Short mmCIF file of C-alpha atoms (C1' of nucleotides) in Angstrom, two decimals:
data_model
loop_
_atom_site.label_atom_id
_atom_site.label_comp_id
_atom_site.label_asym_id
_atom_site.label_seq_id
_atom_site.Cartn_x
_atom_site.Cartn_y
_atom_site.Cartn_z
CA UNK K 139 214.78 75.00 63.35
CA UNK K 140 218.23 74.63 61.83
CA UNK K 141 220.04 74.08 65.32
CA UNK K 142 219.48 70.30 64.64
CA UNK K 143 221.64 70.39 61.59
CA UNK K 144 224.26 72.17 62.91
CA UNK K 145 224.20 69.54 65.92
CA UNK K 146 224.15 66.81 63.43
CA UNK K 147 226.93 68.25 61.53
CA UNK K 148 229.12 68.52 64.79
CA UNK K 149 228.47 64.84 65.25
CA UNK K 150 229.57 63.69 61.96
CA UNK K 151 233.23 63.32 62.65
CA UNK K 152 233.29 62.38 66.29
CA UNK K 153 230.91 60.84 68.90
CA UNK K 154 230.04 63.50 71.35
CA UNK K 155 228.16 64.05 74.68
CA UNK K 156 226.15 66.93 75.61
CA UNK K 157 228.78 68.33 77.60
CA UNK K 158 231.23 68.18 74.89
CA UNK K 159 229.14 69.48 72.29
CA UNK K 160 228.31 72.37 74.40
CA UNK K 161 232.24 73.29 74.80
CA UNK K 162 232.27 73.25 70.90
CA UNK K 163 229.42 75.39 70.51
CA UNK K 164 230.50 77.76 73.54
CA UNK K 165 233.61 78.79 71.14
CA UNK K 166 230.43 79.65 69.23
CA UNK K 167 231.65 81.15 65.83
CA UNK K 168 233.20 77.64 65.56
CA UNK K 169 230.65 76.12 63.58
CA UNK K 170 228.96 79.41 62.63
CA UNK K 171 226.21 78.49 64.86
CA UNK K 172 225.96 79.87 68.31
CA UNK K 173 223.94 77.75 70.92
CA UNK K 174 223.75 77.61 74.74
CA UNK K 175 224.29 74.24 76.46
CA UNK K 176 220.61 74.13 77.74
CA UNK K 177 219.55 74.22 73.94
CA UNK K 178 222.05 71.09 73.28
CA UNK K 179 220.74 68.99 75.90
CA UNK K 180 217.10 69.54 74.70
CA UNK K 181 218.09 69.27 71.08
CA UNK K 182 219.82 65.93 71.51
CA UNK K 183 216.87 64.44 73.22
CA UNK K 184 214.81 65.30 70.52
CA UNK K 185 217.07 64.21 67.87
CA UNK K 186 217.13 60.68 69.80
CA UNK K 187 213.45 60.41 70.09
CA UNK K 188 213.05 61.27 66.35
CA UNK K 189 215.60 58.44 65.56
CA UNK K 190 218.20 60.98 63.92
CA UNK K 191 221.02 60.38 66.50
CA UNK K 192 221.45 57.27 68.66
CA UNK K 193 222.68 57.60 71.99
CA UNK K 194 225.10 55.33 73.99
CA UNK K 195 226.14 55.14 77.54
CA UNK K 196 229.78 55.55 78.29
CA UNK K 197 230.91 54.26 81.89
CA UNK K 198 233.84 56.45 83.12
CA UNK K 199 235.79 56.02 86.64
CA UNK K 200 236.83 59.13 88.40
CA UNK K 201 234.16 61.25 86.56
CA UNK K 202 230.28 60.93 86.04
CA UNK K 203 229.22 58.65 83.18
CA UNK K 204 228.22 60.28 79.68
CA UNK K 205 226.04 59.55 76.99
CA UNK K 206 227.65 60.00 73.36
CA UNK K 207 225.74 60.42 70.26
CA UNK K 208 226.10 59.23 66.73
CA UNK K 209 224.48 60.28 63.65
CA UNK K 210 222.03 57.52 62.08
CA UNK K 211 221.06 56.95 58.44
CA UNK K 212 218.01 58.90 59.06
CA UNK K 213 220.12 61.59 60.39
CA UNK K 214 222.15 61.67 57.32
CA UNK K 215 218.83 61.90 55.08
CA UNK K 216 217.77 64.78 57.34
CA UNK K 217 221.21 66.63 56.43
CA UNK K 218 220.57 66.01 52.81
CA UNK K 219 217.02 67.49 52.80
CA UNK K 220 218.35 70.40 54.72
CA UNK K 221 221.09 70.95 52.46
CA UNK K 222 218.66 71.02 49.32
CA UNK K 223 216.39 73.70 50.83
CA UNK K 224 217.16 77.19 50.11
CA UNK K 225 219.27 78.62 53.20
CA UNK K 226 218.04 80.89 55.68
CA UNK K 227 219.88 84.49 55.38
CA UNK K 228 222.83 84.74 57.62
CA UNK K 229 221.74 86.06 60.95
CA UNK K 230 224.33 88.42 62.72
CA UNK K 231 223.95 90.23 65.83
CA UNK K 232 226.80 92.54 67.20
CA UNK K 233 226.22 94.86 70.22
CA UNK K 234 230.03 95.97 69.84
CA UNK K 235 229.30 97.40 66.20
CA UNK K 236 226.12 98.86 67.27
CA UNK K 237 228.17 100.85 69.91
CA UNK K 238 230.58 101.90 67.30
CA UNK K 239 227.78 103.25 65.13
CA UNK K 240 226.65 105.34 67.92
CA UNK K 241 230.03 106.10 69.34
CA UNK K 242 229.89 109.94 68.41
CA UNK K 243 227.24 110.13 71.19
CA UNK K 244 229.02 108.13 73.84
CA UNK K 245 232.26 108.13 76.14
CA UNK K 246 234.75 106.95 73.46
CA UNK K 247 237.39 105.64 76.18
CA UNK K 248 235.07 102.75 77.06
CA UNK K 249 234.11 101.66 73.60
CA UNK K 250 237.91 101.63 72.63
CA UNK K 251 238.54 99.44 75.61
CA UNK K 252 235.98 96.80 74.30
CA UNK K 253 237.31 97.09 70.95
CA UNK K 254 240.77 96.21 72.25
CA UNK K 255 239.21 93.38 74.26
CA UNK K 256 237.43 92.21 71.10
CA UNK K 257 240.57 92.15 68.97
CA UNK K 258 242.11 90.03 71.70
CA UNK K 259 239.44 87.36 71.37
CA UNK K 260 239.45 87.29 67.79
CA UNK K 261 243.36 86.83 67.88
CA UNK K 262 242.74 83.93 70.24
CA UNK K 263 240.11 82.27 68.04
CA UNK K 264 242.02 82.80 64.96
CA UNK K 265 244.98 80.94 66.62
CA UNK K 266 242.69 78.13 67.42
CA UNK K 267 241.29 77.68 63.95
CA UNK K 268 244.71 77.96 62.30
CA UNK K 269 245.91 75.07 64.67
CA UNK K 270 242.81 73.03 63.68
CA UNK K 271 243.48 73.51 59.92
CA UNK K 272 247.03 72.28 60.48
CA UNK K 273 245.83 69.34 62.30
CA UNK K 274 242.99 68.46 59.58
CA UNK K 275 245.34 68.77 56.60
CA UNK K 276 248.15 66.45 58.21
CA UNK K 277 251.49 66.50 56.22
CA UNK K 278 249.74 67.79 53.08
CA UNK K 279 249.92 71.40 52.10
CA UNK K 280 246.46 73.35 51.70
CA UNK K 281 246.01 72.97 48.06
CA UNK K 282 246.73 69.40 47.86
CA UNK K 283 244.76 68.63 50.81
CA UNK K 284 241.76 70.47 49.11
CA UNK K 285 242.21 68.73 45.96
CA UNK K 286 242.79 65.26 47.28
CA UNK K 287 241.36 65.27 50.79
CA UNK K 288 238.45 62.88 51.70
CA UNK K 289 236.83 64.94 54.36
CA UNK K 290 237.31 68.84 53.44
CA UNK K 291 233.92 70.35 54.59
CA UNK K 292 235.31 71.20 58.13
CA UNK K 293 238.59 72.70 56.47
CA UNK K 294 236.47 74.96 54.24
CA UNK K 295 234.39 76.02 57.25
CA UNK K 296 237.40 76.54 59.40
CA UNK K 297 238.98 78.68 56.55
CA UNK K 298 235.75 80.89 56.82
CA UNK K 299 236.41 81.06 60.61
CA UNK K 300 240.28 82.22 60.18
CA UNK K 301 238.99 85.01 57.33
CA UNK K 302 236.29 86.23 59.88
CA UNK K 303 238.39 86.44 62.88
CA UNK K 304 241.16 87.97 60.92
CA UNK K 305 239.02 90.79 59.69
CA UNK K 306 237.30 91.36 63.03
CA UNK K 307 240.88 91.83 64.78
CA UNK K 308 242.06 93.96 62.27
CA UNK K 309 238.78 96.26 62.22
CA UNK K 310 238.84 96.47 66.12
CA UNK K 311 242.33 97.58 65.96
CA UNK K 312 241.83 100.12 63.21
CA UNK K 313 238.72 101.45 64.73
CA UNK K 314 240.27 101.47 68.20
CA UNK K 315 243.31 103.61 66.68
CA UNK K 316 240.85 105.86 64.87
CA UNK K 317 238.93 106.70 67.79
CA UNK K 318 241.83 107.04 70.26
CA UNK K 319 243.66 109.27 67.91
CA UNK K 320 240.83 112.06 67.88
CA UNK K 321 240.26 115.00 70.18
CA UNK K 322 239.63 113.38 73.66
CA UNK K 323 236.05 113.87 74.67
CA UNK K 324 236.79 113.82 78.69
CA UNK K 325 238.54 116.91 79.90
CA UNK K 326 241.49 116.48 82.07
CA UNK Y 167 217.10 93.14 75.02
CA UNK Y 168 219.44 94.87 72.99
CA UNK Y 169 217.28 95.15 69.94
CA UNK Y 170 216.33 98.52 71.60
CA UNK Y 171 219.94 99.86 71.11
CA UNK Y 172 220.16 99.00 67.60
CA UNK Y 173 216.85 100.89 67.00
CA UNK Y 174 217.94 103.91 69.06
CA UNK Y 175 221.17 103.91 66.92
CA UNK Y 176 219.42 103.90 63.58
CA UNK Y 177 217.00 106.91 64.89
CA UNK Y 178 220.15 108.90 65.67
CA UNK Y 179 220.85 110.51 62.40
CA UNK Y 180 217.33 110.58 60.83
CA UNK Y 181 213.74 110.42 61.84
CA UNK Y 182 212.29 107.18 60.62
CA UNK Y 183 208.87 105.40 60.56
CA UNK Y 184 208.57 101.73 61.50
CA UNK Y 185 208.19 100.82 57.75
CA UNK Y 186 211.48 102.68 56.96
CA UNK Y 187 213.38 101.18 59.73
CA UNK Y 188 212.17 97.92 58.49
CA UNK Y 189 213.76 98.33 55.39
CA UNK Y 190 216.98 99.31 56.81
CA UNK Y 191 216.89 96.37 58.90
CA UNK Y 192 216.04 94.04 56.16
CA UNK Y 193 219.27 94.68 54.55
CA UNK Y 194 220.08 93.06 57.83
CA UNK Y 195 223.71 93.06 58.26
CA UNK Y 196 223.56 96.78 57.73
CA UNK Y 197 223.78 97.80 61.34
CA UNK Y 198 224.71 94.28 62.29
CA UNK Y 199 221.68 93.40 63.77
CA UNK Y 200 219.05 91.38 62.22
CA UNK Y 201 215.27 92.02 63.11
CA UNK Y 202 212.10 91.23 61.46
CA UNK Y 203 209.57 94.02 60.68
CA UNK Y 204 206.90 93.22 63.38
CA UNK Y 205 209.85 93.32 66.09
CA UNK Y 206 210.45 96.71 65.06
CA UNK Y 207 206.95 97.94 65.12
CA UNK Y 208 206.73 96.45 68.79
CA UNK Y 209 209.83 97.53 69.82
CA UNK Y 210 208.98 101.27 68.68
CA UNK Y 211 205.74 101.13 70.72
CA UNK Y 212 207.70 99.98 73.80
CA UNK Y 213 210.38 102.59 73.59
CA UNK Y 214 207.67 105.14 72.94
CA UNK Y 215 205.87 104.21 76.18
CA UNK Y 216 209.14 104.18 78.06
CA UNK Y 217 209.79 107.82 76.90
CA UNK Y 218 213.06 106.72 74.96
CA UNK Y 219 211.50 107.76 71.54
CA UNK Y 220 209.13 110.52 70.60
CA UNK Y 221 206.69 109.87 67.84
CA UNK Y 222 205.09 112.32 65.44
CA UNK Y 223 202.53 111.82 62.94
CA UNK Y 224 203.24 112.79 59.44
CA UNK Y 225 200.51 113.51 57.06
CA UNK Y 226 201.13 112.68 53.57
CA UNK Y 227 199.18 112.91 50.34
CA UNK Y 228 198.84 109.95 47.83
CA UNK Y 229 200.00 107.51 50.59
CA UNK Y 230 199.07 106.29 53.98
CA UNK Y 231 200.09 108.74 56.84
CA UNK Y 232 203.21 107.35 58.90
CA UNK Y 233 204.59 108.10 62.32
CA UNK Y 234 208.22 109.16 62.60
CA UNK Y 235 210.36 108.63 65.69
CA UNK Y 236 213.00 110.71 67.27
CA UNK Y 237 215.36 109.83 70.12
CA UNK Y 238 214.72 111.71 73.32
CA UNK Y 239 217.37 112.81 76.05
CA UNK Y 240 216.13 109.73 78.05
CA UNK Y 241 217.04 107.59 74.89
CA UNK Y 242 220.55 108.91 74.73
CA UNK Y 243 220.99 108.16 78.36
CA UNK Y 244 219.88 104.48 77.63
CA UNK Y 245 222.36 104.21 74.87
CA UNK Y 246 225.16 105.73 77.28
CA UNK Y 247 224.31 103.08 79.93
CA UNK Y 248 224.26 100.18 77.33
CA UNK Y 249 227.77 101.41 76.05
CA UNK Y 250 229.24 101.19 79.54
CA UNK Y 251 228.11 97.61 79.93
CA UNK Y 252 230.08 94.88 78.80
CA UNK Y 253 229.05 93.72 75.35
CA UNK Y 254 227.48 90.35 74.69
CA UNK Y 255 229.44 88.05 72.47
CA UNK Y 256 228.81 88.07 68.93
CA UNK Y 257 226.06 86.14 67.73
CA UNK Y 258 226.30 84.50 64.39
CA UNK Y 259 223.96 81.72 62.61
CA UNK Y 260 224.82 80.84 59.38
CA UNK Y 261 223.17 77.83 57.54
CA UNK Y 262 225.42 77.91 54.37
CA UNK Y 263 228.48 77.31 56.43
CA UNK Y 264 226.76 74.51 58.30
CA UNK Y 265 226.14 73.05 54.74
CA UNK Y 266 229.87 73.55 53.76
CA UNK Y 267 231.08 71.96 56.92
CA UNK Y 268 228.95 68.70 56.07
CA UNK Y 269 229.39 68.76 52.28
CA UNK Y 270 231.19 65.55 51.93
CA UNK Y 271 228.05 63.71 52.88
CA UNK Y 272 226.00 65.91 50.51
CA UNK Y 273 225.31 66.62 46.76
CA UNK Y 274 227.80 68.95 46.19
CA UNK Y 275 226.17 70.75 43.27
CA UNK Y 276 223.42 72.23 45.35
CA UNK Y 277 225.80 73.59 47.80
CA UNK Y 278 227.93 75.21 45.04
CA UNK Y 279 224.79 76.73 43.76
CA UNK Y 280 223.92 78.25 47.09
CA UNK Y 281 227.66 79.49 47.38
CA UNK Y 282 227.28 81.46 44.11
CA UNK Y 283 224.05 83.10 45.07
CA UNK Y 284 225.58 83.90 48.53
CA UNK Y 285 228.55 85.35 46.64
CA UNK Y 286 226.12 87.59 44.63
CA UNK Y 287 224.30 88.79 47.49
CA UNK Y 288 227.60 89.78 49.20
CA UNK Y 289 228.79 91.57 46.24
CA UNK Y 290 225.47 93.56 45.92
CA UNK Y 291 225.83 94.55 49.73
CA UNK Y 292 229.39 95.55 49.46
CA UNK Y 293 228.40 97.90 46.67
CA UNK Y 294 225.78 99.26 48.81
CA UNK Y 295 227.97 100.05 51.52
CA UNK Y 296 230.69 101.39 49.44
CA UNK Y 297 228.36 103.80 47.98
CA UNK Y 298 227.10 104.80 51.60
CA UNK Y 299 230.62 105.36 52.73
CA UNK Y 300 231.22 107.69 49.77
CA UNK Y 301 228.13 109.56 50.55
CA UNK Y 302 229.06 109.86 54.24
CA UNK Y 303 232.56 111.12 53.64
CA UNK Y 304 231.48 113.75 51.24
CA UNK Y 305 234.36 115.19 49.35
CA UNK Y 306 237.09 114.44 51.96
CA UNK Y 307 239.21 111.32 51.61
CA UNK Y 308 238.75 108.64 54.01
CA UNK Y 309 241.64 109.42 56.24
CA UNK Y 310 240.83 113.29 56.50
CA UNK Y 311 237.25 112.28 57.14
CA UNK Y 312 238.19 109.99 60.22
CA UNK Y 313 240.65 112.62 61.58
CA UNK Y 314 238.00 115.48 61.35
CA UNK Y 315 234.55 114.36 60.77
CA UNK Y 316 231.94 115.06 63.15
CA UNK Y 317 229.75 111.79 62.94
CA UNK Y 318 232.24 109.06 62.23
CA UNK Y 319 230.29 106.15 63.87
CA UNK Y 320 228.23 105.18 60.87
CA UNK Y 321 231.24 105.21 58.93
CA UNK Y 322 233.33 102.96 61.04
CA UNK Y 323 230.57 100.35 61.10
CA UNK Y 324 230.16 100.67 57.45
CA UNK Y 325 233.80 99.84 57.11
CA UNK Y 326 233.09 96.58 59.15
CA UNK Y 327 230.43 95.87 56.61
CA UNK Y 328 232.56 96.31 53.65
CA UNK Y 329 235.25 94.01 55.08
CA UNK Y 330 232.70 91.52 56.02
CA UNK Y 331 230.94 91.10 52.72
CA UNK Y 332 234.21 91.24 50.78
CA UNK Y 333 235.49 88.27 52.77
CA UNK Y 334 232.09 86.53 52.52
CA UNK Y 335 232.15 86.90 48.75
CA UNK Y 336 235.68 85.90 48.40
CA UNK Y 337 235.22 82.84 50.64
CA UNK Y 338 232.17 81.82 48.80
CA UNK Y 339 234.00 81.90 45.36
CA UNK Y 340 236.90 80.01 46.66
CA UNK Y 341 234.91 77.54 48.34
CA UNK Y 342 232.51 76.94 45.14
CA UNK Y 343 235.79 76.73 43.06
CA UNK Y 344 237.32 73.96 45.25
CA UNK Y 345 234.14 72.19 45.65
CA UNK Y 346 233.47 72.23 41.72
CA UNK Y 347 237.11 71.36 40.76
CA UNK Y 348 236.78 67.94 42.77
CA UNK Y 349 235.83 64.57 41.41
CA UNK Y 350 232.01 64.86 40.67
CA UNK Y 351 229.99 62.83 43.08
CA UNK Y 352 226.99 62.38 40.74
CA UNK Y 353 227.54 59.45 38.04
CA UNK Y 354 226.39 60.70 34.69
"C1'" DA S 125 193.03 94.88 35.75
"C1'" DT S 126 196.76 93.19 38.53
"C1'" DA S 127 200.88 93.41 41.02
"C1'" DG S 128 203.89 95.96 43.92
"C1'" DG S 129 204.85 99.47 47.36
"C1'" DC S 130 203.70 102.20 51.37
"C1'" DA S 131 201.86 101.62 56.05
"C1'" DT S 132 200.64 99.63 60.66
"C1'" DG S 133 199.52 96.39 63.39
"C1'" DT S 134 197.64 91.40 66.12
"C1'" DA S 135 197.99 86.69 67.46
"C1'" DA S 136 199.77 82.37 67.88
"C1'" DG S 137 203.58 79.47 68.43
"C1'" DC S 138 208.32 78.21 68.50
"C1'" DA S 139 213.14 79.13 69.50
"C1'" DG S 140 216.50 80.78 72.85
"C1'" DT S 141 218.13 82.58 77.30
"C1'" DT S 142 218.59 82.66 82.46
"C1'" DA S 143 218.04 80.87 86.80
"C1'" DC S 144 217.84 76.97 89.40
"C1'" DA S 145 218.88 72.25 90.88
"C1'" DT S 146 222.47 68.08 91.91
"C1'" DG S 147 226.47 65.83 92.92
"C1'" DA S 148 231.19 63.54 92.23
"C1'" DT S 149 236.00 64.42 91.44
"C1'" DT S 150 240.33 66.96 90.66
"C1'" DT S 151 243.23 70.80 90.95
"C1'" DA S 152 244.99 74.80 93.54
"C1'" DT W 56 238.97 73.92 101.87
"C1'" DA W 57 237.31 76.32 98.11
"C1'" DA W 58 237.14 76.38 93.23
"C1'" DA W 59 236.96 74.47 88.74
"C1'" DT W 60 235.72 70.67 85.86
"C1'" DC W 61 232.59 66.96 84.58
"C1'" DA W 62 227.99 65.82 83.64
"C1'" DT W 63 222.75 66.42 82.81
"C1'" DG W 64 218.84 68.17 83.16
"C1'" DT W 65 214.05 71.24 84.66
"C1'" DA W 66 211.22 75.36 84.70
"C1'" DA W 67 210.16 79.96 83.79
"C1'" DC W 68 210.35 83.56 80.88
"C1'" DT W 69 211.76 86.43 76.99
"C1'" DG W 70 212.63 87.24 72.54
"C1'" DC W 71 211.64 86.17 67.62
"C1'" DT W 72 209.28 84.31 63.70
"C1'" DT W 73 205.24 83.52 61.02
"C1'" DA W 74 200.85 83.84 59.59
"C1'" DC W 75 196.99 86.88 59.43
"C1'" DA W 76 194.45 91.34 58.58
"C1'" DT W 77 193.62 95.74 56.31
"C1'" DG W 78 193.54 99.15 53.07
"C1'" DC W 79 194.84 103.06 49.61
"C1'" DC W 80 197.63 104.27 45.61
"C1'" DT W 81 200.86 103.94 41.81
"C1'" DA W 82 202.78 101.70 37.92
"C1'" DT W 83 202.64 98.37 34.28
#
DNA sequence: ATAGGCATGTAAGCAGTTACATGATTTA
DNA sequence: TAAATCATGTAACTGCTTACATGCCTAT
């Protein structure tokens, strides 16, 4: 159960409500941990009753009240224990690559369209991550920030996001070009 | 339930037993679909009773007999239907990146060691994928193979694997260097 | 002799997804 | 007035993981 650690990690810098957390996790690859909103509400409840986060009601006008959560001392301890343990292997599941793998038996046009769509998404996420990095490093250049910055964890994970999305976009475009450039499989 | 499509995809080129499939999926990122052995035995049973694969007993000497599976016509139809549908978004879960995200609150040395270990793994997988690509394209160069080859799906998905593992390795090494080069967080 | 690989499964439990439910406010 | 956003949850189901179970053969 490592969702809890992803949630704790997301709450380190900001107090967030379940709804706000859900938006961050919806971007999904953001923290390299995908999770559905319902999981987050459930996990926050569990974390709170375990004393790893503390919730506080925020009264709002014009919109429903919300409960925001902070990591407690015990929560930090939980993170430390998590870091000490051997990490589970990376888990990845991608239907699109499965389709490409089997593409010689399929209608190529559909897969090409899906590759373009994925490339577009990857580009959008790349832009988001790059904007985030600029925000995090402020007026320092990257090198100085990584040498002297106080909080570099989110920057380093953001760099992973950029790399990943950039490669994803390029692979999709290259693959789409390759498939589109071959003998068409649907007769006119 | 898209595990079934990953399994069908893996069975397109070779007849495989549950055990052999498990080894392929254990490499995990191989087909970009992680799955545990027990899932595969269960899924093969389901696919067989649905008529999407056909199993055949292979008698062996010196080792236990096995049942190998082939994709049926109905199985190919299932794959075509799968390809036509919108792909589910990429799913990724990586404990190591979560640790890096929270690294400013943790013992750095442990995380650095885990980054080196991951870099090593990524390098090993990269080598495997590259060997596979050479085998697939035979005596053609990549460009010609992608233009003229009959079965390019596995090659294209293999290219994704190479890109991904290469980026993973470089990000791990860069991140480890960055963390190790900062002021030590454990007093002598 | 013992460890590791080949080979297939069952059963129990936990994690994750999908559908349902509610209701106010703002924007188009 | 309809749709989107904010906000939080429950319930049912499906998918995934872990532990258990068995047994033969080969290599060290």
